[in-house]
Short mmCIF file of C-alpha atoms and ligand atoms in Angstrom, two decimals:
data_model
loop_
_atom_site.label_atom_id
_atom_site.label_comp_id
_atom_site.label_asym_id
_atom_site.label_seq_id
_atom_site.Cartn_x
_atom_site.Cartn_y
_atom_site.Cartn_z
CA MET A 14 -37.53 -63.36 -51.83
CA TYR A 15 -37.97 -62.90 -48.05
CA TYR A 16 -41.48 -62.97 -46.64
CA PRO A 17 -41.52 -61.54 -43.08
CA PHE A 18 -44.09 -63.18 -40.85
CA SER A 19 -46.41 -60.83 -39.00
CA TRP A 20 -48.43 -62.19 -36.09
CA LEU A 21 -50.51 -59.02 -36.02
CA LYS A 22 -51.50 -59.34 -39.67
CA ASN A 23 -52.37 -62.99 -39.14
CA LEU A 24 -54.42 -62.25 -36.01
CA LEU A 25 -56.19 -59.42 -37.83
CA ARG A 26 -57.04 -61.79 -40.66
CA ILE A 27 -58.49 -64.38 -38.23
CA GLY A 28 -60.19 -61.61 -36.27
CA GLY A 29 -61.71 -60.16 -39.48
CA PHE A 30 -62.95 -63.63 -40.42
CA TYR A 31 -64.67 -64.05 -37.05
CA VAL A 32 -66.21 -60.53 -37.23
CA ILE A 33 -67.83 -61.50 -40.54
CA VAL A 34 -68.98 -64.86 -39.04
CA ILE A 35 -70.45 -63.08 -35.98
CA LEU A 36 -72.23 -60.49 -38.15
CA ILE A 37 -73.74 -63.24 -40.29
CA GLY A 38 -74.74 -65.13 -37.09
CA LEU A 39 -76.40 -62.01 -35.68
CA TYR A 40 -78.16 -61.34 -38.97
CA PHE A 41 -79.66 -64.82 -39.03
CA ASP A 42 -80.07 -64.89 -35.24
CA ALA A 43 -77.94 -68.05 -35.06
CA LEU A 44 -74.65 -66.81 -33.57
CA ALA A 45 -73.55 -70.15 -32.01
CA ILE A 46 -74.22 -72.06 -35.22
CA ALA A 47 -72.39 -69.41 -37.31
CA ILE A 48 -69.31 -69.49 -34.98
CA ALA A 49 -69.28 -73.32 -34.99
CA PHE A 50 -69.61 -73.34 -38.75
CA GLY A 51 -66.91 -70.69 -39.23
CA SER A 52 -64.49 -72.48 -36.86
CA THR A 53 -65.05 -75.78 -38.67
CA TRP A 54 -64.38 -74.05 -41.98
CA LEU A 55 -61.21 -72.46 -40.62
CA LEU A 56 -60.05 -75.80 -39.23
CA GLY A 57 -60.80 -77.46 -42.58
CA PHE A 58 -58.95 -74.68 -44.41
CA TYR A 59 -55.83 -75.12 -42.27
CA SER A 60 -56.04 -78.92 -42.44
CA TRP A 61 -56.30 -78.80 -46.23
CA HIS A 62 -53.23 -76.59 -46.51
CA MET A 63 -51.32 -78.78 -44.08
CA TYR A 64 -52.20 -81.75 -46.28
CA ARG A 65 -51.06 -79.89 -49.43
CA PHE A 66 -47.93 -78.71 -47.69
CA ASN A 67 -47.11 -82.27 -46.62
CA ARG A 68 -47.67 -83.55 -50.16
CA TRP A 69 -45.47 -80.82 -51.63
CA ILE A 70 -42.62 -81.54 -49.24
CA TRP A 71 -42.65 -85.32 -49.46
CA HIS A 72 -44.18 -86.27 -52.78
CA SER A 73 -44.05 -83.39 -55.25
CA LYS A 74 -41.22 -83.30 -57.78
CA LYS A 75 -41.77 -79.57 -58.27
CA MET A 76 -39.36 -77.28 -56.47
CA THR A 77 -41.47 -74.12 -56.87
CA PRO A 78 -44.18 -73.77 -54.22
CA PRO A 79 -47.86 -73.55 -55.22
CA LYS A 80 -49.61 -70.16 -55.07
CA VAL A 81 -51.36 -69.97 -51.70
CA PRO A 82 -52.74 -67.06 -49.70
CA GLY A 83 -51.60 -65.45 -46.47
CA PHE A 84 -49.85 -67.37 -43.71
CA TRP A 85 -49.27 -70.42 -45.94
CA GLU A 86 -47.48 -68.39 -48.54
CA HIS A 87 -44.99 -67.45 -45.83
CA VAL A 88 -44.45 -71.12 -44.85
CA TYR A 89 -44.08 -72.29 -48.47
CA GLU A 90 -41.67 -69.54 -49.42
CA GLY A 91 -39.59 -70.15 -46.26
CA VAL A 92 -39.22 -73.84 -47.04
CA TYR A 93 -38.54 -73.05 -50.70
CA TYR A 94 -35.82 -70.61 -49.67
CA ILE A 95 -34.15 -73.18 -47.35
CA GLN A 96 -34.35 -75.82 -50.08
CA ARG A 97 -32.71 -73.54 -52.63
CA ARG A 98 -29.97 -72.59 -50.20
CA ASN A 99 -29.29 -76.28 -49.42
CA ARG A 100 -29.33 -77.15 -53.07
CA ARG A 101 -26.75 -74.47 -53.81
CA LYS A 102 -24.57 -75.73 -50.96
CA ARG A 103 -24.97 -79.33 -52.10
CA LYS A 104 -23.95 -78.36 -55.61
CA GLU A 105 -20.89 -76.53 -54.32
CA LEU A 106 -20.02 -79.51 -52.16
CA THR A 107 -20.50 -81.95 -55.05
CA ARG A 108 -18.28 -79.78 -57.24
CA MET A 109 -15.62 -79.74 -54.51
CA VAL A 110 -15.77 -83.51 -54.00
CA LYS A 111 -15.63 -83.99 -57.78
CA ARG A 112 -12.56 -81.76 -58.05
CA PHE A 113 -10.90 -83.59 -55.15
CA ARG A 114 -11.66 -86.96 -56.72
CA GLU A 115 -10.41 -85.87 -60.13
CA GLY A 116 -7.22 -84.61 -58.48
CA SER A 117 -6.75 -87.88 -56.62
CA GLU A 118 -7.45 -89.91 -59.76
CA ALA A 119 -4.68 -87.99 -61.47
CA LEU A 120 -2.23 -88.98 -58.72
CA PRO A 121 0.43 -91.38 -59.94
CA ASP A 122 0.01 -93.42 -56.74
CA ALA A 123 -2.71 -95.69 -55.36
CA THR A 124 -4.61 -93.67 -52.73
CA VAL A 125 -7.03 -94.96 -50.07
CA VAL A 126 -8.86 -92.97 -47.40
CA VAL A 127 -9.46 -94.98 -44.22
CA ASP A 128 -11.61 -93.97 -41.22
CA SER A 129 -10.91 -94.43 -37.50
CA ASN A 130 -12.28 -98.01 -37.64
CA ALA A 131 -9.81 -98.94 -40.40
CA CYS A 132 -12.70 -99.02 -42.89
CA ILE A 133 -12.25 -97.80 -46.44
CA VAL A 134 -14.00 -94.51 -47.08
CA TRP A 135 -12.73 -93.99 -50.60
CA CYS A 136 -10.04 -95.19 -53.00
CA ASN A 137 -8.81 -94.01 -56.40
CA ARG A 138 -8.62 -95.95 -59.68
CA LEU A 139 -4.98 -96.92 -59.23
CA ALA A 140 -5.80 -98.45 -55.84
CA ARG A 141 -8.38 -100.59 -57.61
CA ILE A 142 -5.91 -101.67 -60.29
CA GLU A 143 -2.75 -102.06 -58.24
CA LEU A 144 -4.05 -103.09 -54.82
CA GLY A 145 -6.95 -105.14 -56.14
CA LEU A 146 -9.59 -103.14 -54.25
CA ARG A 147 -13.14 -103.13 -55.65
CA TRP A 148 -15.27 -100.05 -55.72
CA PRO A 149 -17.91 -99.57 -54.36
CA GLN A 150 -18.06 -103.18 -53.05
CA ASP A 151 -15.11 -102.63 -50.69
CA SER A 152 -16.39 -99.31 -49.35
CA GLY A 153 -16.77 -99.69 -45.57
CA ARG A 154 -14.67 -102.88 -45.42
CA ARG A 155 -11.58 -103.03 -43.23
CA VAL A 156 -8.45 -102.27 -45.21
CA ASP A 157 -6.40 -104.81 -43.21
CA ASN A 158 -8.82 -107.52 -44.34
CA LEU A 159 -8.13 -106.66 -47.95
CA ILE A 160 -4.38 -105.97 -47.91
CA ARG A 161 -3.34 -108.99 -45.92
CA HIS A 162 0.44 -109.00 -46.18
CA PRO A 163 1.85 -109.42 -42.59
CA LYS A 164 4.35 -106.59 -43.17
CA PHE A 165 1.53 -104.20 -44.09
CA ILE A 166 -0.68 -105.32 -41.20
CA GLU A 167 2.18 -104.83 -38.73
CA TYR A 168 2.90 -101.36 -40.16
CA PHE A 169 -0.79 -100.42 -40.19
CA HIS A 170 -1.34 -101.39 -36.55
CA SER A 171 1.98 -100.04 -35.29
CA GLY A 172 0.73 -96.44 -35.44
CA LYS A 173 4.28 -95.36 -36.29
CA TYR A 174 4.08 -93.84 -39.72
CA ASP A 175 7.32 -91.83 -39.86
CA TYR A 176 8.83 -94.21 -42.39
CA PRO A 177 7.22 -96.04 -45.30
CA VAL A 178 7.23 -99.81 -45.67
CA GLU A 179 7.86 -101.92 -48.79
CA VAL A 180 5.42 -104.75 -49.44
CA PRO A 181 4.64 -106.94 -52.50
CA SER A 182 1.42 -105.97 -54.29
CA PRO A 183 -1.63 -108.09 -53.27
CA SER A 184 -2.59 -108.49 -56.95
CA ASN A 185 0.90 -109.23 -58.34
CA VAL A 186 3.72 -110.47 -56.13
CA GLN A 187 6.30 -109.43 -58.73
CA LYS A 188 5.51 -105.79 -57.95
CA ILE A 189 6.81 -104.02 -54.87
CA PHE A 190 4.83 -101.18 -53.35
CA GLU A 191 5.98 -98.59 -50.87
CA TYR A 192 3.13 -97.91 -48.42
CA ARG A 193 3.01 -94.61 -46.60
CA ILE A 194 0.28 -93.70 -44.10
CA MET A 195 -0.55 -90.12 -43.17
CA PRO A 196 -3.06 -89.39 -40.39
CA TYR A 197 -5.30 -86.39 -41.10
CA GLY A 198 -8.54 -84.74 -39.96
CA GLU A 199 -10.43 -86.53 -37.19
CA ASP A 200 -8.81 -89.95 -36.94
CA HIS A 201 -8.73 -90.46 -40.69
CA LEU A 202 -5.77 -92.02 -42.48
CA LEU A 203 -4.52 -91.39 -45.98
CA LEU A 204 -2.84 -94.49 -47.37
CA ILE A 205 -0.58 -93.97 -50.39
CA ALA A 206 1.00 -96.90 -52.20
CA ARG A 207 3.73 -96.20 -54.77
CA ASP A 208 5.10 -98.73 -57.24
CA VAL A 209 8.82 -98.97 -56.44
CA THR A 210 9.47 -102.23 -58.33
CA ARG A 211 11.87 -100.60 -60.74
CA LEU A 212 13.69 -98.70 -58.01
CA THR A 213 14.01 -101.87 -55.90
CA GLN A 214 15.29 -103.78 -58.92
CA LEU A 215 17.81 -101.05 -59.72
CA GLU A 216 18.98 -100.99 -56.12
CA GLN A 217 19.29 -104.78 -56.13
CA MET A 218 21.14 -104.65 -59.47
CA ARG A 219 23.55 -102.07 -58.09
CA LYS A 220 24.24 -104.21 -55.02
CA ASP A 221 24.65 -107.37 -57.13
CA PHE A 222 26.92 -105.53 -59.52
CA VAL A 223 29.26 -104.28 -56.82
CA ALA A 224 29.25 -107.71 -55.15
CA ASN A 225 29.94 -109.46 -58.47
CA VAL A 226 32.75 -107.15 -59.54
CA SER A 227 34.39 -107.47 -56.11
CA HIS A 228 34.01 -111.23 -56.26
CA GLU A 229 35.42 -111.41 -59.80
CA LEU A 230 38.45 -109.35 -58.81
CA ARG A 231 39.04 -111.08 -55.50
CA THR A 232 39.90 -114.51 -56.94
CA PRO A 233 42.71 -113.36 -59.27
CA LEU A 234 43.96 -110.94 -56.64
CA THR A 235 44.14 -113.75 -54.05
CA VAL A 236 46.12 -115.89 -56.50
CA LEU A 237 48.48 -112.99 -57.31
CA ASN A 238 48.97 -112.16 -53.63
CA GLY A 239 49.69 -115.79 -52.79
CA TYR A 240 52.48 -115.97 -55.35
CA LEU A 241 53.84 -112.52 -54.50
CA GLU A 242 54.18 -113.48 -50.85
CA MET A 243 56.49 -116.31 -51.93
CA LEU A 244 58.71 -114.14 -54.11
CA PRO A 245 61.16 -112.89 -51.42
CA ASN A 246 62.29 -116.51 -50.85
CA THR A 247 62.77 -117.51 -54.49
CA GLU A 248 66.15 -119.15 -53.73
CA ASN A 249 64.43 -122.23 -52.33
CA VAL A 250 61.76 -122.36 -55.01
CA PRO A 251 62.39 -124.84 -57.86
CA PRO A 252 62.67 -122.99 -61.25
CA ALA A 253 59.85 -125.08 -62.72
CA PHE A 254 57.48 -123.90 -59.97
CA LEU A 255 58.62 -120.32 -60.45
CA LYS A 256 57.85 -120.58 -64.17
CA LYS A 257 54.40 -121.97 -63.39
CA ALA A 258 53.81 -119.21 -60.82
CA LEU A 259 54.76 -116.46 -63.29
CA GLY A 260 52.52 -118.01 -65.94
CA GLU A 261 49.62 -118.17 -63.50
CA MET A 262 50.22 -114.58 -62.36
CA ARG A 263 50.20 -113.42 -65.96
CA SER A 264 46.97 -115.25 -66.72
CA GLN A 265 45.29 -113.87 -63.60
CA SER A 266 46.31 -110.31 -64.40
CA GLU A 267 45.10 -110.81 -67.98
CA ARG A 268 41.81 -112.00 -66.55
CA MET A 269 41.49 -108.85 -64.47
CA GLN A 270 42.44 -106.69 -67.42
CA ASN A 271 39.89 -108.50 -69.56
CA LEU A 272 37.22 -107.97 -66.93
CA VAL A 273 37.95 -104.26 -66.58
CA GLU A 274 37.99 -103.83 -70.36
CA GLU A 275 34.65 -105.60 -70.74
CA LEU A 276 33.18 -103.46 -67.96
CA LEU A 277 34.36 -100.38 -69.80
CA VAL A 278 32.87 -101.64 -73.08
CA LEU A 279 29.60 -102.29 -71.30
CA SER A 280 29.42 -98.89 -69.68
CA ARG A 281 30.42 -97.22 -72.97
CA ILE A 282 27.59 -98.98 -74.81
CA GLU A 283 25.12 -98.12 -72.07
CA ALA A 284 26.09 -94.46 -72.12
CA SER A 285 26.42 -94.29 -75.90
CA SER A 286 24.29 -91.73 -77.67
CA GLU A 287 25.85 -92.49 -81.06
CA ARG A 288 23.25 -92.83 -83.79
CA VAL A 289 23.16 -96.22 -85.45
CA PHE A 290 21.70 -95.03 -88.76
CA GLU A 291 24.60 -92.87 -89.84
CA LYS A 292 27.58 -95.03 -90.80
CA PRO A 293 27.49 -98.19 -92.93
CA VAL A 294 29.48 -101.09 -91.53
CA ASN A 295 31.16 -103.55 -93.85
CA VAL A 296 30.10 -106.62 -91.89
CA PRO A 297 31.58 -109.19 -94.35
CA GLN A 298 34.98 -107.53 -94.03
CA MET A 299 34.64 -107.39 -90.25
CA LEU A 300 33.67 -111.07 -90.13
CA SER A 301 36.70 -112.08 -92.16
CA ALA A 302 38.94 -110.24 -89.64
CA ILE A 303 37.13 -112.03 -86.79
CA GLN A 304 37.59 -115.30 -88.71
CA VAL A 305 41.39 -114.86 -88.54
CA GLU A 306 41.21 -114.31 -84.76
CA ALA A 307 38.83 -117.26 -84.42
CA ASN A 308 41.25 -119.52 -86.27
CA THR A 309 44.02 -118.53 -83.85
CA LEU A 310 41.74 -119.24 -80.86
CA ASN A 311 40.69 -122.50 -82.48
CA LYS A 312 44.28 -123.80 -82.81
CA ASP A 313 44.16 -125.76 -79.57
CA LYS A 314 40.50 -126.66 -79.97
CA GLY A 315 40.55 -128.02 -83.49
CA HIS A 316 36.87 -127.35 -84.30
CA GLN A 317 35.60 -127.29 -87.84
CA ILE A 318 34.38 -123.70 -88.35
CA ASP A 319 32.38 -122.81 -91.46
CA PHE A 320 31.71 -119.19 -92.36
CA ASP A 321 28.75 -118.75 -94.69
CA ILE A 322 28.81 -115.03 -95.43
CA ASP A 323 26.80 -112.89 -97.84
CA ALA A 324 29.69 -110.74 -99.06
CA SER A 325 27.46 -107.85 -100.12
CA LEU A 326 25.34 -107.54 -97.01
CA LYS A 327 26.26 -104.38 -95.12
CA VAL A 328 24.27 -102.66 -92.41
CA TYR A 329 24.18 -99.29 -90.74
CA GLY A 330 25.48 -99.41 -87.20
CA ILE A 331 28.31 -98.74 -84.79
CA GLU A 332 31.32 -100.72 -85.91
CA THR A 333 33.07 -101.21 -82.55
CA GLU A 334 29.84 -102.37 -80.93
CA LEU A 335 28.96 -104.78 -83.74
CA ARG A 336 32.49 -106.23 -83.74
CA SER A 337 32.13 -106.87 -80.03
CA ALA A 338 28.76 -108.64 -80.48
CA PHE A 339 29.80 -110.80 -83.47
CA SER A 340 33.13 -111.84 -81.94
CA ASN A 341 31.65 -112.60 -78.50
CA LEU A 342 29.18 -115.08 -80.02
CA ILE A 343 31.79 -116.73 -82.27
CA PHE A 344 34.44 -116.97 -79.52
CA ASN A 345 31.87 -118.35 -77.06
CA ALA A 346 31.00 -121.13 -79.51
CA ILE A 347 34.70 -121.99 -79.84
CA ASN A 348 35.28 -121.86 -76.07
CA TYR A 349 32.22 -123.78 -74.91
CA THR A 350 32.02 -126.48 -77.59
CA PRO A 351 33.94 -129.61 -76.63
CA SER A 352 36.67 -130.52 -79.17
CA PRO A 353 36.42 -131.42 -81.90
CA GLY A 354 33.14 -129.69 -82.65
CA LYS A 355 31.43 -128.15 -85.63
CA ILE A 356 30.56 -124.47 -85.72
CA VAL A 357 28.63 -122.71 -88.48
CA VAL A 358 28.62 -118.92 -88.70
CA THR A 359 26.01 -117.46 -91.03
CA TRP A 360 25.47 -113.89 -92.19
CA ASN A 361 22.77 -113.61 -94.83
CA ARG A 362 19.46 -112.06 -95.74
CA GLN A 363 16.27 -113.68 -94.46
CA ASP A 364 12.82 -112.23 -95.28
CA GLY A 365 14.40 -108.85 -95.98
CA HIS A 366 16.30 -108.79 -92.68
CA ALA A 367 20.05 -109.07 -92.23
CA HIS A 368 20.43 -112.24 -90.17
CA PHE A 369 23.40 -113.52 -88.14
CA SER A 370 23.71 -116.87 -86.44
CA VAL A 371 26.35 -119.00 -84.75
CA LYS A 372 25.43 -122.64 -84.47
CA ASP A 373 27.50 -125.22 -82.63
CA ASN A 374 27.14 -128.90 -81.84
CA GLY A 375 28.26 -128.51 -78.21
CA GLU A 376 26.69 -129.93 -75.06
CA GLY A 377 23.77 -127.51 -75.13
CA ILE A 378 22.48 -125.30 -72.33
CA PRO A 379 19.73 -126.44 -69.92
CA GLU A 380 16.52 -124.50 -70.56
CA LYS A 381 16.36 -122.95 -67.09
CA HIS A 382 19.51 -120.93 -67.86
CA LEU A 383 18.46 -119.57 -71.25
CA ASN A 384 16.54 -116.53 -69.99
CA ARG A 385 19.34 -115.53 -67.64
CA LEU A 386 22.34 -115.90 -69.94
CA THR A 387 22.44 -112.21 -70.85
CA GLU A 388 22.53 -111.11 -67.20
CA ARG A 389 25.84 -109.68 -66.10
CA PHE A 390 28.21 -112.28 -64.65
CA TYR A 391 25.73 -115.08 -65.26
CA ARG A 392 27.46 -118.34 -66.14
CA VAL A 393 26.08 -121.82 -66.62
CA ASP A 394 29.21 -123.53 -65.37
CA LYS A 395 31.29 -121.11 -63.34
CA ALA A 396 34.44 -123.21 -63.13
CA ARG A 397 34.46 -123.89 -66.88
CA SER A 398 33.76 -120.29 -67.79
CA ARG A 399 36.65 -119.08 -65.62
CA LYS A 400 38.97 -121.61 -67.28
CA THR A 401 38.11 -120.09 -70.66
CA GLY A 402 38.94 -116.66 -69.22
CA GLY A 403 35.28 -115.63 -69.49
CA SER A 404 34.16 -112.68 -67.44
CA GLY A 405 30.46 -113.51 -67.64
CA LEU A 406 29.87 -110.17 -69.38
CA GLY A 407 30.06 -111.29 -73.02
CA LEU A 408 26.38 -111.99 -73.67
CA SER A 409 25.41 -108.96 -71.62
CA ILE A 410 27.47 -106.83 -74.01
CA VAL A 411 25.81 -108.58 -76.98
CA LYS A 412 22.37 -107.84 -75.53
CA HIS A 413 23.17 -104.14 -75.06
CA VAL A 414 24.66 -103.79 -78.54
CA LEU A 415 21.61 -105.40 -80.09
CA THR A 416 19.19 -103.27 -78.08
CA HIS A 417 21.11 -100.22 -79.32
CA HIS A 418 20.57 -101.52 -82.88
CA ASN A 419 16.86 -102.28 -82.28
CA SER A 420 17.44 -106.00 -82.32
CA LYS A 421 17.23 -108.91 -79.87
CA LEU A 422 19.35 -111.97 -79.18
CA GLU A 423 17.59 -115.30 -79.77
CA ILE A 424 19.02 -118.37 -78.07
CA THR A 425 17.93 -121.92 -78.82
CA SER A 426 19.67 -124.88 -77.33
CA GLU A 427 19.17 -128.59 -76.96
CA ILE A 428 21.08 -130.77 -74.53
CA GLY A 429 23.45 -133.10 -76.39
CA VAL A 430 22.68 -131.45 -79.76
CA GLY A 431 24.09 -127.91 -79.50
CA SER A 432 23.18 -124.23 -79.31
CA GLU A 433 22.32 -121.47 -81.72
CA PHE A 434 22.75 -117.76 -80.97
CA SER A 435 21.17 -115.51 -83.58
CA PHE A 436 19.72 -112.08 -84.27
CA SER A 437 18.29 -110.05 -87.14
CA PHE A 438 18.52 -106.41 -88.09
CA SER A 439 15.44 -104.71 -89.49
CA SER A 440 15.45 -103.92 -93.21
CA GLU A 441 15.84 -100.18 -92.41
CA LEU A 442 19.35 -100.91 -91.15
CA SER A 443 20.36 -102.70 -94.37
CA VAL A 444 22.53 -100.59 -96.66
CA GLN A 445 20.75 -99.98 -99.98
CA ASN A 446 22.58 -100.35 -103.27
CA PRO A 447 23.11 -96.69 -104.27
CA SER A 448 22.73 -97.34 -108.03
CA THR A 449 19.49 -99.34 -107.88
CA GLY A 450 18.04 -98.13 -104.61
CA LYS A 451 17.46 -101.82 -103.78
CA LEU A 452 18.98 -103.92 -101.07
CA GLU A 453 22.36 -105.26 -102.15
CA LYS A 454 22.20 -108.89 -103.21
CA THR A 455 24.80 -111.66 -103.19
CA ASN A 456 26.22 -112.95 -106.48
P1 ADP B 525 31.65 -115.60 -70.45
O1 ADP B 525 32.41 -114.33 -70.57
O2 ADP B 525 31.79 -116.30 -69.15
O3 ADP B 525 31.80 -116.49 -71.63
P2 ADP B 525 29.08 -114.90 -71.53
O4 ADP B 525 28.15 -113.85 -71.07
O5 ADP B 525 29.69 -114.73 -72.87
O6 ADP B 525 30.13 -115.11 -70.39
O7 ADP B 525 28.30 -116.27 -71.52
C1 ADP B 525 27.53 -116.61 -70.40
C2 ADP B 525 27.48 -118.11 -70.23
O8 ADP B 525 26.73 -118.68 -71.28
C3 ADP B 525 28.83 -118.78 -70.30
O9 ADP B 525 29.45 -118.78 -69.06
C4 ADP B 525 28.48 -120.15 -70.76
O10 ADP B 525 28.16 -120.95 -69.65
C5 ADP B 525 27.20 -119.97 -71.59
N1 ADP B 525 27.47 -120.00 -73.05
C6 ADP B 525 27.67 -118.97 -73.86
N2 ADP B 525 27.82 -119.36 -75.14
C7 ADP B 525 27.70 -120.71 -75.12
C8 ADP B 525 27.74 -121.74 -76.13
N3 ADP B 525 27.95 -121.46 -77.42
N4 ADP B 525 27.54 -123.00 -75.73
C9 ADP B 525 27.31 -123.31 -74.44
N5 ADP B 525 27.25 -122.39 -73.44
C10 ADP B 525 27.45 -121.12 -73.77
#
């Protein structure tokens, strides 16, 4: 409600008061005393209301003004009106800030607002988690004192924010963040940090992959080219050398063919959307076919290879993929175990899971290599692996096949004792005996 202030009304009130005081003074023949008394009362009245007004403004918890007469009612209502208007505005502002904060919290990136003095004005939850900022403790602290990586500091002070910069996270160096700064408003900066670890890794993997494939192809191609350059002058070349050259050329082209085939297998598995639960695979039969191939490969090596196979244990899966995984592990054991070694291949049921393992008594693999063996083109001993015709993709294929079948390759190895490569399939992948509904059992 609006209370208009009227000077005239107020003066009339004061005037009326003094008329009464003067009349009383005249009646009692004490005009001066009556005026002095009246003025003192008026002063006291105003002082009392000023005191109440002061208490209401500063100390009272009540918003509504007390009921007071005349001029004071106007003052109280005016202040009350301003208070209500401010309160409404404050509420609106709070709602807006809340909405903005909720929106920023929902952002998938760490967000920090920085003022013209590089001090943090606000940051969202992700900035606290990913950049290690503390809230509200870090409010008002310089952002370049908290994110201290030299690359970030250089970017922050450069003032050139057209391009983002990639910097390791202050709370976890394994993570890479892309920082982007956007100036806005009056000298404020919006700092957005996005986790690009996976993208960076993918980019690095792509670069490594291209470099590795080129490198793998370059060696056999160099050998082939070297021999081919000699071919026009074969008259002077001794036949024995020519025979050796042709043999070498054949083995190098086989190596390239092998590499390309394995790359194709790998990309087929990666792109495969075939469902593993549909077709049963007769693993014992598959293993006996692999056994024949293994015996051929083992002719020069002369290892003792024992196959301990549960003849009834079949699983659901993708036959071509499983054949690739089983044979890679068995052929690796033959290739990397010094002759004459002992290799045991097991396919049986363990705790309800179908379990496969290849154990050899070779030289063993140093522990630092174990985690990296399934990386593409990773080899423990490059020269030896090339001699065996290995592309460095075998275990990578095994890993992908097993991931596709919800399993994982386990590798244990001890120097001078040997290595064991094994994996298990979950009981859901085991083929049930149709007549009993139970898992098929040996013997
Ligand atoms: P490759 O095609 O070169 O054999 P793999 O991916 O199959 O590549 O194997 C990677 C590396 O792991 C091999 O180069 C070899 O050094 C090591 N390796 C694999 N199997 C064995 C094993 N049974 N014993 C010792 N080392 C092995």
